[in-house]
């Protein structure tokens, strides 16, 4: 049996609390399925930045390039500007390893009330496919006339045919596998160059998947429909910025950001993909041992799936659903009193 090499980057704050919980679940499920994982841990974090002036060492990317996957907690800490932690670690990993798909599944679970009255368990089950390496989050631009009244900043959005096509193909293939449909997020009424180009490519790629139904919505209307009728969505594909915002909105619809998982995928598997909960380092609760581990655990399940272990992944997501549906063990973000360890223990009992 092939041994998968996993790079663990717990990061800051509750990242260092939820990654060990995910690791316990991985240990249990891989033992049962005869899957071999070998771990290397890296202390890359804001704490390291404060001590050594960099989030990761200069050869950091090379140290994890040969791993099969990366499991990350979260980075960010008060005192270190967020653009330092993001551009010093997460974004270099996403870009150097061509993780051009950011995949975020959204489910309303039985036992976790959604803030939306109409969002019922079972009905709301969709994925946001976010373009993850270009678009609005580009390094092209600059500042001019600093300190003068005419001070200015320019930030260019970059949409390439290759970059848009590959993320659309991923979304259409995913919808075909799920037997579902694609909704494309656009804003071609207001953004007159890049978004009409995006729409043209959607039409072009849709023609290659005649079995998959699709539609498109302007991002503003789409945000409203997420709230009014979340059950109508299956695969939502969006540019970097639109996908970023929509996926946090979607995580909120599902009841808690502590449950939401994400995968940064290099679908060609030329480089490792990275799995991380959607939440950040939560400095307000860090160190208290009460962080919800389910987002990290679900992310670990997505990692198993990516590594070719769909059954083991399903065991984990079934255990997440079971602990929420059948028990009242909850961390405080879900209005309970359980600790991270207690919720993980209960999930392991049900696994
Ligand atoms: P956050 O997600 O860390 O926290 C937002 C709120 O949700 C807080 O009240 C927190 O206590 C709660 N929360 C988050 N995850 C939770 C969990 N697992 N269990 C229980 N409650 C949870 O977002 P915030 O406060 O905007 O950012 C804090 C730091 O994290 C910043 O430095 C930010 O840059 C960083 N961050 C890092 C991310 C990453 O590494 N991918 C993603 C988002 C933020
Ligand atoms: Mg975000």
Short mmCIF file of C-alpha atoms and ligand atoms in Angstrom, two decimals:
data_model
loop_
_atom_site.label_atom_id
_atom_site.label_comp_id
_atom_site.label_asym_id
_atom_site.label_seq_id
_atom_site.Cartn_x
_atom_site.Cartn_y
_atom_site.Cartn_z
CA UNK A 1 0.00 0.00 0.00
CA UNK A 2 1.33 3.39 -1.03
CA UNK A 3 2.25 5.68 1.83
CA UNK A 4 0.96 9.24 1.42
CA UNK A 5 3.19 11.99 2.75
CA UNK A 6 1.24 14.75 4.46
CA UNK A 7 2.64 18.17 5.38
CA UNK A 8 0.91 19.48 8.53
CA UNK A 9 0.92 23.25 9.03
CA UNK A 10 -1.17 23.96 12.16
CA UNK A 11 -0.36 27.72 11.98
CA UNK A 12 -1.67 30.17 14.56
CA UNK A 13 -4.34 30.40 17.24
CA UNK A 14 -6.98 27.68 17.03
CA UNK A 15 -5.22 26.23 13.98
CA UNK A 16 -2.95 24.50 16.48
CA UNK A 17 -6.03 23.13 18.30
CA UNK A 18 -8.12 21.88 15.39
CA UNK A 19 -5.34 20.25 13.36
CA UNK A 20 -4.48 17.79 16.19
CA UNK A 21 -8.21 16.95 16.44
CA UNK A 22 -8.30 16.26 12.69
CA UNK A 23 -5.18 14.17 13.07
CA UNK A 24 -6.87 11.97 15.70
CA UNK A 25 -9.76 11.32 13.33
CA UNK A 26 -7.36 10.58 10.46
CA UNK A 27 -5.46 8.12 12.66
CA UNK A 28 -8.66 6.25 13.48
CA UNK A 29 -10.12 6.13 9.98
CA UNK A 30 -6.87 5.29 8.19
CA UNK A 31 -6.21 2.42 10.64
CA UNK A 32 -9.62 0.96 9.83
CA UNK A 33 -9.20 1.29 6.06
CA UNK A 34 -5.55 0.23 5.94
CA UNK A 35 -4.41 3.62 4.62
CA UNK A 36 -0.84 4.69 5.38
CA UNK A 37 -0.19 8.39 6.04
CA UNK A 38 3.22 9.76 7.08
CA UNK A 39 3.25 13.25 8.58
CA UNK A 40 5.80 16.04 8.65
CA UNK A 41 4.92 19.05 10.81
CA UNK A 42 5.97 22.62 10.05
CA UNK A 43 5.85 25.50 12.54
CA UNK A 44 5.20 28.13 9.87
CA UNK A 45 3.10 30.84 11.48
CA UNK A 46 2.91 34.44 12.66
CA UNK A 47 4.77 33.35 15.77
CA UNK A 48 7.64 32.34 13.50
CA UNK A 49 7.30 35.65 11.64
CA UNK A 50 7.72 37.59 14.89
CA UNK A 51 10.76 35.53 15.90
CA UNK A 52 12.49 35.15 12.53
CA UNK A 53 10.99 37.76 10.19
CA UNK A 54 9.30 35.32 7.81
CA UNK A 55 6.22 33.09 7.90
CA UNK A 56 8.20 30.24 6.37
CA UNK A 57 11.86 29.64 5.50
CA UNK A 58 13.13 30.78 2.07
CA UNK A 59 13.11 27.19 0.79
CA UNK A 60 9.71 26.50 2.41
CA UNK A 61 7.89 25.64 -0.81
CA UNK A 62 10.61 23.17 -1.78
CA UNK A 63 10.28 21.41 1.56
CA UNK A 64 6.64 20.53 0.90
CA UNK A 65 6.68 20.26 -2.90
CA UNK A 66 7.10 16.48 -2.84
CA UNK A 67 4.35 15.83 -0.29
CA UNK A 68 1.05 14.36 -1.47
CA UNK A 69 -1.09 16.87 0.40
CA UNK A 70 -0.96 19.75 2.89
CA UNK A 71 -3.29 20.02 5.89
CA UNK A 72 -3.36 23.56 7.22
CA UNK A 73 -5.05 25.00 10.33
CA UNK A 74 -5.15 28.78 10.00
CA UNK A 75 -2.72 31.65 10.01
CA UNK A 76 -3.08 35.18 11.32
CA UNK A 77 -2.47 36.83 14.63
CA UNK A 78 -3.03 40.27 16.17
CA UNK A 79 0.11 42.37 15.74
CA UNK A 80 1.03 40.81 12.40
CA UNK A 81 -0.80 42.49 9.50
CA UNK A 82 -3.15 40.07 7.71
CA UNK A 83 -1.58 40.74 4.31
CA UNK A 84 1.76 39.53 5.73
CA UNK A 85 0.35 36.22 6.95
CA UNK A 86 -1.67 35.70 3.79
CA UNK A 87 0.95 36.72 1.22
CA UNK A 88 3.79 35.15 3.25
CA UNK A 89 2.33 31.65 3.32
CA UNK A 90 -1.11 30.84 1.98
CA UNK A 91 -1.02 32.68 -1.31
CA UNK A 92 2.51 31.53 -2.26
CA UNK A 93 1.43 27.92 -1.62
CA UNK A 94 -1.77 28.30 -3.64
CA UNK A 95 0.03 29.93 -6.55
CA UNK A 96 3.31 27.99 -6.67
CA UNK A 97 1.42 24.72 -6.52
CA UNK A 98 -1.17 25.82 -9.11
CA UNK A 99 -4.04 25.20 -6.70
CA UNK A 100 -6.39 26.96 -9.05
CA UNK A 101 -9.59 25.46 -7.64
CA UNK A 102 -10.82 26.47 -4.22
CA UNK A 103 -13.60 24.04 -3.40
CA UNK A 104 -16.02 24.76 -0.58
CA UNK A 105 -18.90 22.39 0.11
CA UNK A 106 -21.91 23.75 1.98
CA UNK A 107 -24.39 21.54 3.82
CA UNK A 108 -27.07 22.33 6.32
CA UNK A 109 -26.77 19.45 8.78
CA UNK A 110 -29.56 17.93 10.78
CA UNK A 111 -29.00 19.30 14.29
CA UNK A 112 -27.44 22.64 13.28
CA UNK A 113 -30.10 25.28 12.81
CA UNK A 114 -29.38 27.61 9.92
CA UNK A 115 -29.96 31.31 10.58
CA UNK A 116 -32.29 31.06 7.58
CA UNK A 117 -35.77 29.80 8.36
CA UNK A 118 -36.14 28.18 4.95
CA UNK A 119 -32.77 26.38 4.87
CA UNK A 120 -33.57 22.81 5.89
CA UNK A 121 -31.21 19.87 6.38
CA UNK A 122 -30.93 17.75 3.26
CA UNK A 123 -32.19 20.52 0.96
CA UNK A 124 -29.11 22.71 1.15
CA UNK A 125 -26.14 20.80 -0.24
CA UNK A 126 -23.99 22.63 -2.76
CA UNK A 127 -20.40 23.55 -3.56
CA UNK A 128 -18.73 26.81 -4.39
CA UNK A 129 -15.91 26.44 -6.93
CA UNK A 130 -13.76 29.54 -6.60
CA UNK A 131 -10.99 30.46 -9.03
CA UNK A 132 -7.96 30.58 -6.75
CA UNK A 133 -4.88 31.96 -8.50
CA UNK A 134 -5.81 34.92 -10.71
CA UNK A 135 -8.76 37.26 -11.20
CA UNK A 136 -9.16 40.20 -8.87
CA UNK A 137 -6.38 39.06 -6.49
CA UNK A 138 -3.46 39.88 -8.74
CA UNK A 139 -0.11 41.38 -7.92
CA UNK A 140 -0.38 43.77 -10.85
CA UNK A 141 -0.84 47.38 -9.89
CA UNK A 142 0.79 49.93 -7.66
CA UNK A 143 0.65 53.17 -5.78
CA UNK A 144 1.63 56.56 -7.05
CA UNK A 145 1.93 60.10 -5.70
CA UNK A 146 2.19 58.90 -2.10
CA UNK A 147 1.54 61.66 0.36
CA UNK A 148 0.15 64.10 -2.22
CA UNK A 149 -3.50 65.01 -2.69
CA UNK A 150 -3.50 63.07 -5.97
CA UNK A 151 -2.28 59.88 -4.22
CA UNK A 152 -3.67 56.85 -6.00
CA UNK A 153 -3.78 53.07 -6.11
CA UNK A 154 -4.41 50.81 -9.11
CA UNK A 155 -5.14 47.08 -8.87
CA UNK A 156 -5.60 45.12 -12.09
CA UNK A 157 -7.90 42.12 -12.38
CA UNK A 158 -6.41 39.41 -14.59
CA UNK A 159 -8.53 36.83 -16.40
CA UNK A 160 -6.75 34.48 -18.79
CA UNK A 161 -8.42 32.09 -21.22
CA UNK A 162 -6.38 29.21 -19.76
CA UNK A 163 -7.12 30.17 -16.16
CA UNK A 164 -10.86 30.63 -16.59
CA UNK A 165 -11.28 27.59 -18.85
CA UNK A 166 -9.65 25.15 -16.44
CA UNK A 167 -11.73 26.24 -13.44
CA UNK A 168 -14.92 26.12 -15.52
CA UNK A 169 -14.04 22.64 -16.73
CA UNK A 170 -13.54 21.55 -13.14
CA UNK A 171 -16.97 22.95 -12.23
CA UNK A 172 -18.76 21.33 -15.17
CA UNK A 173 -17.07 17.97 -14.53
CA UNK A 174 -18.02 18.17 -10.87
CA UNK A 175 -21.64 18.96 -11.75
CA UNK A 176 -21.67 16.04 -14.20
CA UNK A 177 -20.43 13.70 -11.41
CA UNK A 178 -23.00 15.04 -8.98
CA UNK A 179 -25.77 14.88 -11.57
CA UNK A 180 -26.36 18.53 -10.90
CA UNK A 181 -26.10 21.91 -12.56
CA UNK A 182 -23.73 24.86 -12.73
CA UNK A 183 -24.49 28.43 -11.75
CA UNK A 184 -21.92 30.98 -12.91
CA UNK A 185 -21.42 34.17 -10.89
CA UNK A 186 -20.94 37.16 -13.17
CA UNK A 187 -21.20 40.93 -13.20
CA UNK A 188 -21.02 41.56 -16.91
CA UNK A 189 -23.48 44.43 -16.64
CA UNK A 190 -21.09 46.52 -14.55
CA UNK A 191 -17.60 45.15 -15.26
CA UNK A 192 -17.35 45.57 -19.00
CA UNK A 193 -14.15 43.78 -19.98
CA UNK A 194 -13.34 40.83 -17.77
CA UNK A 195 -16.85 39.63 -16.96
CA UNK A 196 -18.18 39.47 -20.54
CA UNK A 197 -15.01 37.46 -21.29
CA UNK A 198 -15.83 35.15 -18.35
CA UNK A 199 -19.41 34.76 -19.69
CA UNK A 200 -18.16 33.94 -23.20
CA UNK A 201 -15.91 31.23 -21.82
CA UNK A 202 -18.78 29.84 -19.71
CA UNK A 203 -20.93 29.53 -22.84
CA UNK A 204 -18.02 27.92 -24.67
CA UNK A 205 -17.27 25.34 -21.96
CA UNK A 206 -20.96 24.64 -21.32
CA UNK A 207 -21.19 23.50 -24.95
CA UNK A 208 -18.60 20.82 -24.16
CA UNK A 209 -20.85 19.46 -21.38
CA UNK A 210 -24.26 19.20 -23.05
CA UNK A 211 -25.54 16.90 -20.28
CA UNK A 212 -25.00 19.57 -17.60
CA UNK A 213 -27.61 22.30 -17.16
CA UNK A 214 -26.29 25.74 -16.34
CA UNK A 215 -27.31 29.30 -15.74
CA UNK A 216 -25.69 32.55 -14.69
CA UNK A 217 -26.55 35.27 -12.22
CA UNK A 218 -25.12 38.67 -11.50
CA UNK A 219 -23.22 38.51 -8.23
CA UNK A 220 -25.50 40.95 -6.42
CA UNK A 221 -28.66 39.05 -7.32
CA UNK A 222 -26.88 35.78 -6.59
CA UNK A 223 -26.02 36.92 -3.06
CA UNK A 224 -29.70 37.65 -2.48
CA UNK A 225 -30.71 34.24 -3.85
CA UNK A 226 -28.23 32.47 -1.57
CA UNK A 227 -30.24 33.90 1.31
CA UNK A 228 -33.73 33.55 -0.16
CA UNK A 229 -33.43 30.12 -1.78
CA UNK A 230 -30.16 28.30 -0.98
CA UNK A 231 -31.64 24.89 -1.85
CA UNK A 232 -31.71 25.74 -5.57
CA UNK A 233 -27.90 25.63 -5.97
CA UNK A 234 -25.63 22.72 -6.83
CA UNK A 235 -22.26 23.87 -8.23
CA UNK A 236 -21.60 27.61 -8.12
CA UNK A 237 -18.53 28.73 -10.06
CA UNK A 238 -17.04 32.16 -9.46
CA UNK A 239 -13.97 34.33 -9.87
CA UNK A 240 -11.51 34.70 -6.99
CA UNK A 241 -13.16 37.68 -5.29
CA UNK A 242 -16.77 36.68 -5.95
CA UNK A 243 -16.05 33.11 -4.83
CA UNK A 244 -14.32 34.30 -1.68
CA UNK A 245 -17.31 36.37 -0.60
CA UNK A 246 -19.96 33.85 -1.68
CA UNK A 247 -18.28 31.01 0.17
CA UNK A 248 -18.24 32.89 3.48
CA UNK A 249 -21.88 33.79 2.96
CA UNK A 250 -22.60 30.15 2.24
CA UNK A 251 -20.71 29.02 5.36
CA UNK A 252 -22.87 31.35 7.43
CA UNK A 253 -26.02 29.88 5.87
CA UNK A 254 -24.84 26.45 7.05
CA UNK A 255 -24.94 27.65 10.65
CA UNK A 256 -21.32 28.08 11.74
CA UNK A 257 -18.05 29.02 10.16
CA UNK A 258 -16.49 26.43 12.50
CA UNK A 259 -17.90 23.58 10.35
CA UNK A 260 -17.00 24.81 6.88
CA UNK A 261 -14.14 23.06 5.02
CA UNK A 262 -12.09 24.02 1.98
CA UNK A 263 -9.77 22.38 -0.50
CA UNK A 264 -7.21 24.20 -2.63
CA UNK A 265 -6.82 21.78 -5.49
CA UNK A 266 -4.27 21.19 -8.18
CA UNK A 267 -6.50 18.83 -10.17
CA UNK A 268 -3.64 17.61 -12.39
CA UNK A 269 -1.79 16.46 -9.23
CA UNK A 270 1.50 17.89 -10.44
CA UNK A 271 1.79 19.55 -7.03
CA UNK A 272 0.33 18.92 -3.57
CA UNK A 273 -3.16 20.21 -2.89
CA UNK A 274 -3.94 21.97 0.39
CA UNK A 275 -6.86 21.33 2.75
CA UNK A 276 -7.91 23.84 5.39
CA UNK A 277 -10.98 24.87 7.35
CA UNK A 278 -12.59 28.08 6.10
CA UNK A 279 -12.26 29.78 9.49
CA UNK A 280 -9.25 31.77 10.62
CA UNK A 281 -7.13 31.58 13.76
CA UNK A 282 -9.90 32.99 16.01
CA UNK A 283 -7.65 34.87 18.46
CA UNK A 284 -10.71 35.62 20.63
CA UNK A 285 -11.01 31.95 21.66
CA UNK A 286 -7.47 30.68 21.01
CA UNK A 287 -6.00 28.73 23.93
CA UNK A 288 -9.37 28.01 25.54
CA UNK A 289 -9.71 24.54 24.00
CA UNK A 290 -13.23 25.24 22.76
CA UNK A 291 -12.71 25.65 19.02
CA UNK A 292 -15.05 23.66 16.82
CA UNK A 293 -12.88 20.99 15.16
CA UNK A 294 -15.46 19.93 12.55
CA UNK A 295 -14.23 22.28 9.80
CA UNK A 296 -10.72 20.87 10.10
CA UNK A 297 -12.03 17.30 10.34
CA UNK A 298 -14.20 17.75 7.23
CA UNK A 299 -11.18 19.29 5.42
CA UNK A 300 -9.20 16.17 6.36
CA UNK A 301 -11.99 14.07 4.85
CA UNK A 302 -11.69 16.07 1.61
CA UNK A 303 -7.97 15.28 1.69
CA UNK A 304 -8.68 11.55 1.98
CA UNK A 305 -11.06 11.81 -0.95
CA UNK A 306 -8.43 13.62 -3.03
CA UNK A 307 -5.88 10.93 -2.17
CA UNK A 308 -8.23 8.30 -3.60
CA UNK A 309 -9.92 7.10 -0.41
CA UNK A 310 -13.55 8.03 -1.01
CA UNK A 311 -14.94 5.43 1.41
CA UNK A 312 -12.78 6.58 4.29
CA UNK A 313 -13.74 10.17 3.48
CA UNK A 314 -17.42 9.26 3.57
CA UNK A 315 -17.00 7.54 6.95
CA UNK A 316 -15.69 10.84 8.31
CA UNK A 317 -18.44 13.02 6.83
CA UNK A 318 -21.04 10.49 8.02
CA UNK A 319 -19.55 10.71 11.53
CA UNK A 320 -19.76 14.52 11.38
CA UNK A 321 -23.42 14.28 10.34
CA UNK A 322 -24.08 11.68 13.07
CA UNK A 323 -22.51 13.61 15.91
CA UNK A 324 -24.62 16.63 14.98
CA UNK A 325 -27.86 14.72 14.37
CA UNK A 326 -27.73 12.14 17.14
CA UNK A 327 -25.97 13.81 20.06
CA UNK A 328 -26.11 17.12 21.83
CA UNK A 329 -22.34 17.40 22.17
CA UNK A 330 -21.58 20.88 20.78
CA UNK A 331 -18.83 23.46 21.07
CA UNK A 332 -19.88 26.98 22.18
CA UNK A 333 -20.12 28.34 18.60
CA UNK A 334 -23.01 25.86 18.21
CA UNK A 335 -24.50 26.95 21.55
CA UNK A 336 -23.04 24.01 23.48
CA UNK A 337 -20.53 23.66 26.30
CA UNK A 338 -18.26 20.91 24.97
CA UNK A 339 -14.54 21.32 24.42
CA UNK A 340 -12.69 20.58 21.19
CA UNK A 341 -11.52 17.29 22.71
CA UNK A 342 -14.99 16.25 23.91
CA UNK A 343 -16.58 16.84 20.50
CA UNK A 344 -13.73 14.95 18.83
CA UNK A 345 -14.10 12.06 21.32
CA UNK A 346 -17.82 11.78 20.60
CA UNK A 347 -17.22 11.84 16.85
CA UNK A 348 -14.61 9.09 17.19
CA UNK A 349 -17.15 6.98 19.10
CA UNK A 350 -19.55 7.26 16.15
CA UNK A 351 -16.95 6.75 13.43
P1 LIG B 1 -12.00 33.86 12.29
O1 LIG B 1 -12.59 32.84 11.40
O2 LIG B 1 -10.70 33.53 12.90
O3 LIG B 1 -13.03 34.17 13.48
C1 LIG B 1 -14.31 34.77 13.25
C2 LIG B 1 -15.24 34.42 14.42
O4 LIG B 1 -15.63 33.06 14.32
C3 LIG B 1 -14.58 34.58 15.77
O5 LIG B 1 -15.52 35.05 16.70
C4 LIG B 1 -14.14 33.17 16.13
O6 LIG B 1 -14.10 32.90 17.51
C5 LIG B 1 -15.23 32.34 15.46
N1 LIG B 1 -14.69 31.05 15.00
C6 LIG B 1 -13.92 30.84 13.90
N2 LIG B 1 -13.59 29.55 13.81
C7 LIG B 1 -14.15 28.92 14.86
C8 LIG B 1 -14.17 27.58 15.31
N3 LIG B 1 -13.52 26.59 14.66
N4 LIG B 1 -14.83 27.29 16.44
C9 LIG B 1 -15.50 28.25 17.11
N5 LIG B 1 -15.54 29.53 16.73
C10 LIG B 1 -14.86 29.88 15.62
O7 LIG B 1 -11.90 35.20 11.45
P2 LIG B 1 -11.27 36.61 11.85
O8 LIG B 1 -11.54 36.92 13.28
O9 LIG B 1 -11.73 37.54 10.81
O10 LIG B 1 -9.71 36.45 11.66
C11 LIG B 1 -8.81 36.11 12.70
C12 LIG B 1 -7.45 35.90 12.09
O11 LIG B 1 -7.48 34.76 11.24
C13 LIG B 1 -6.97 37.08 11.22
O12 LIG B 1 -5.61 37.26 11.46
C14 LIG B 1 -7.23 36.59 9.81
O13 LIG B 1 -6.36 37.14 8.87
C15 LIG B 1 -6.97 35.11 9.95
N6 LIG B 1 -7.67 34.30 8.94
C16 LIG B 1 -6.95 33.27 8.40
C17 LIG B 1 -7.53 32.43 7.49
C18 LIG B 1 -6.73 31.30 6.98
O14 LIG B 1 -5.69 30.96 7.54
N7 LIG B 1 -7.17 30.66 5.93
C19 LIG B 1 -8.93 32.61 7.04
C20 LIG B 1 -9.60 33.69 7.73
C21 LIG B 1 -8.98 34.51 8.62
MG1 LIG B 2 -12.52 34.42 2.79
#
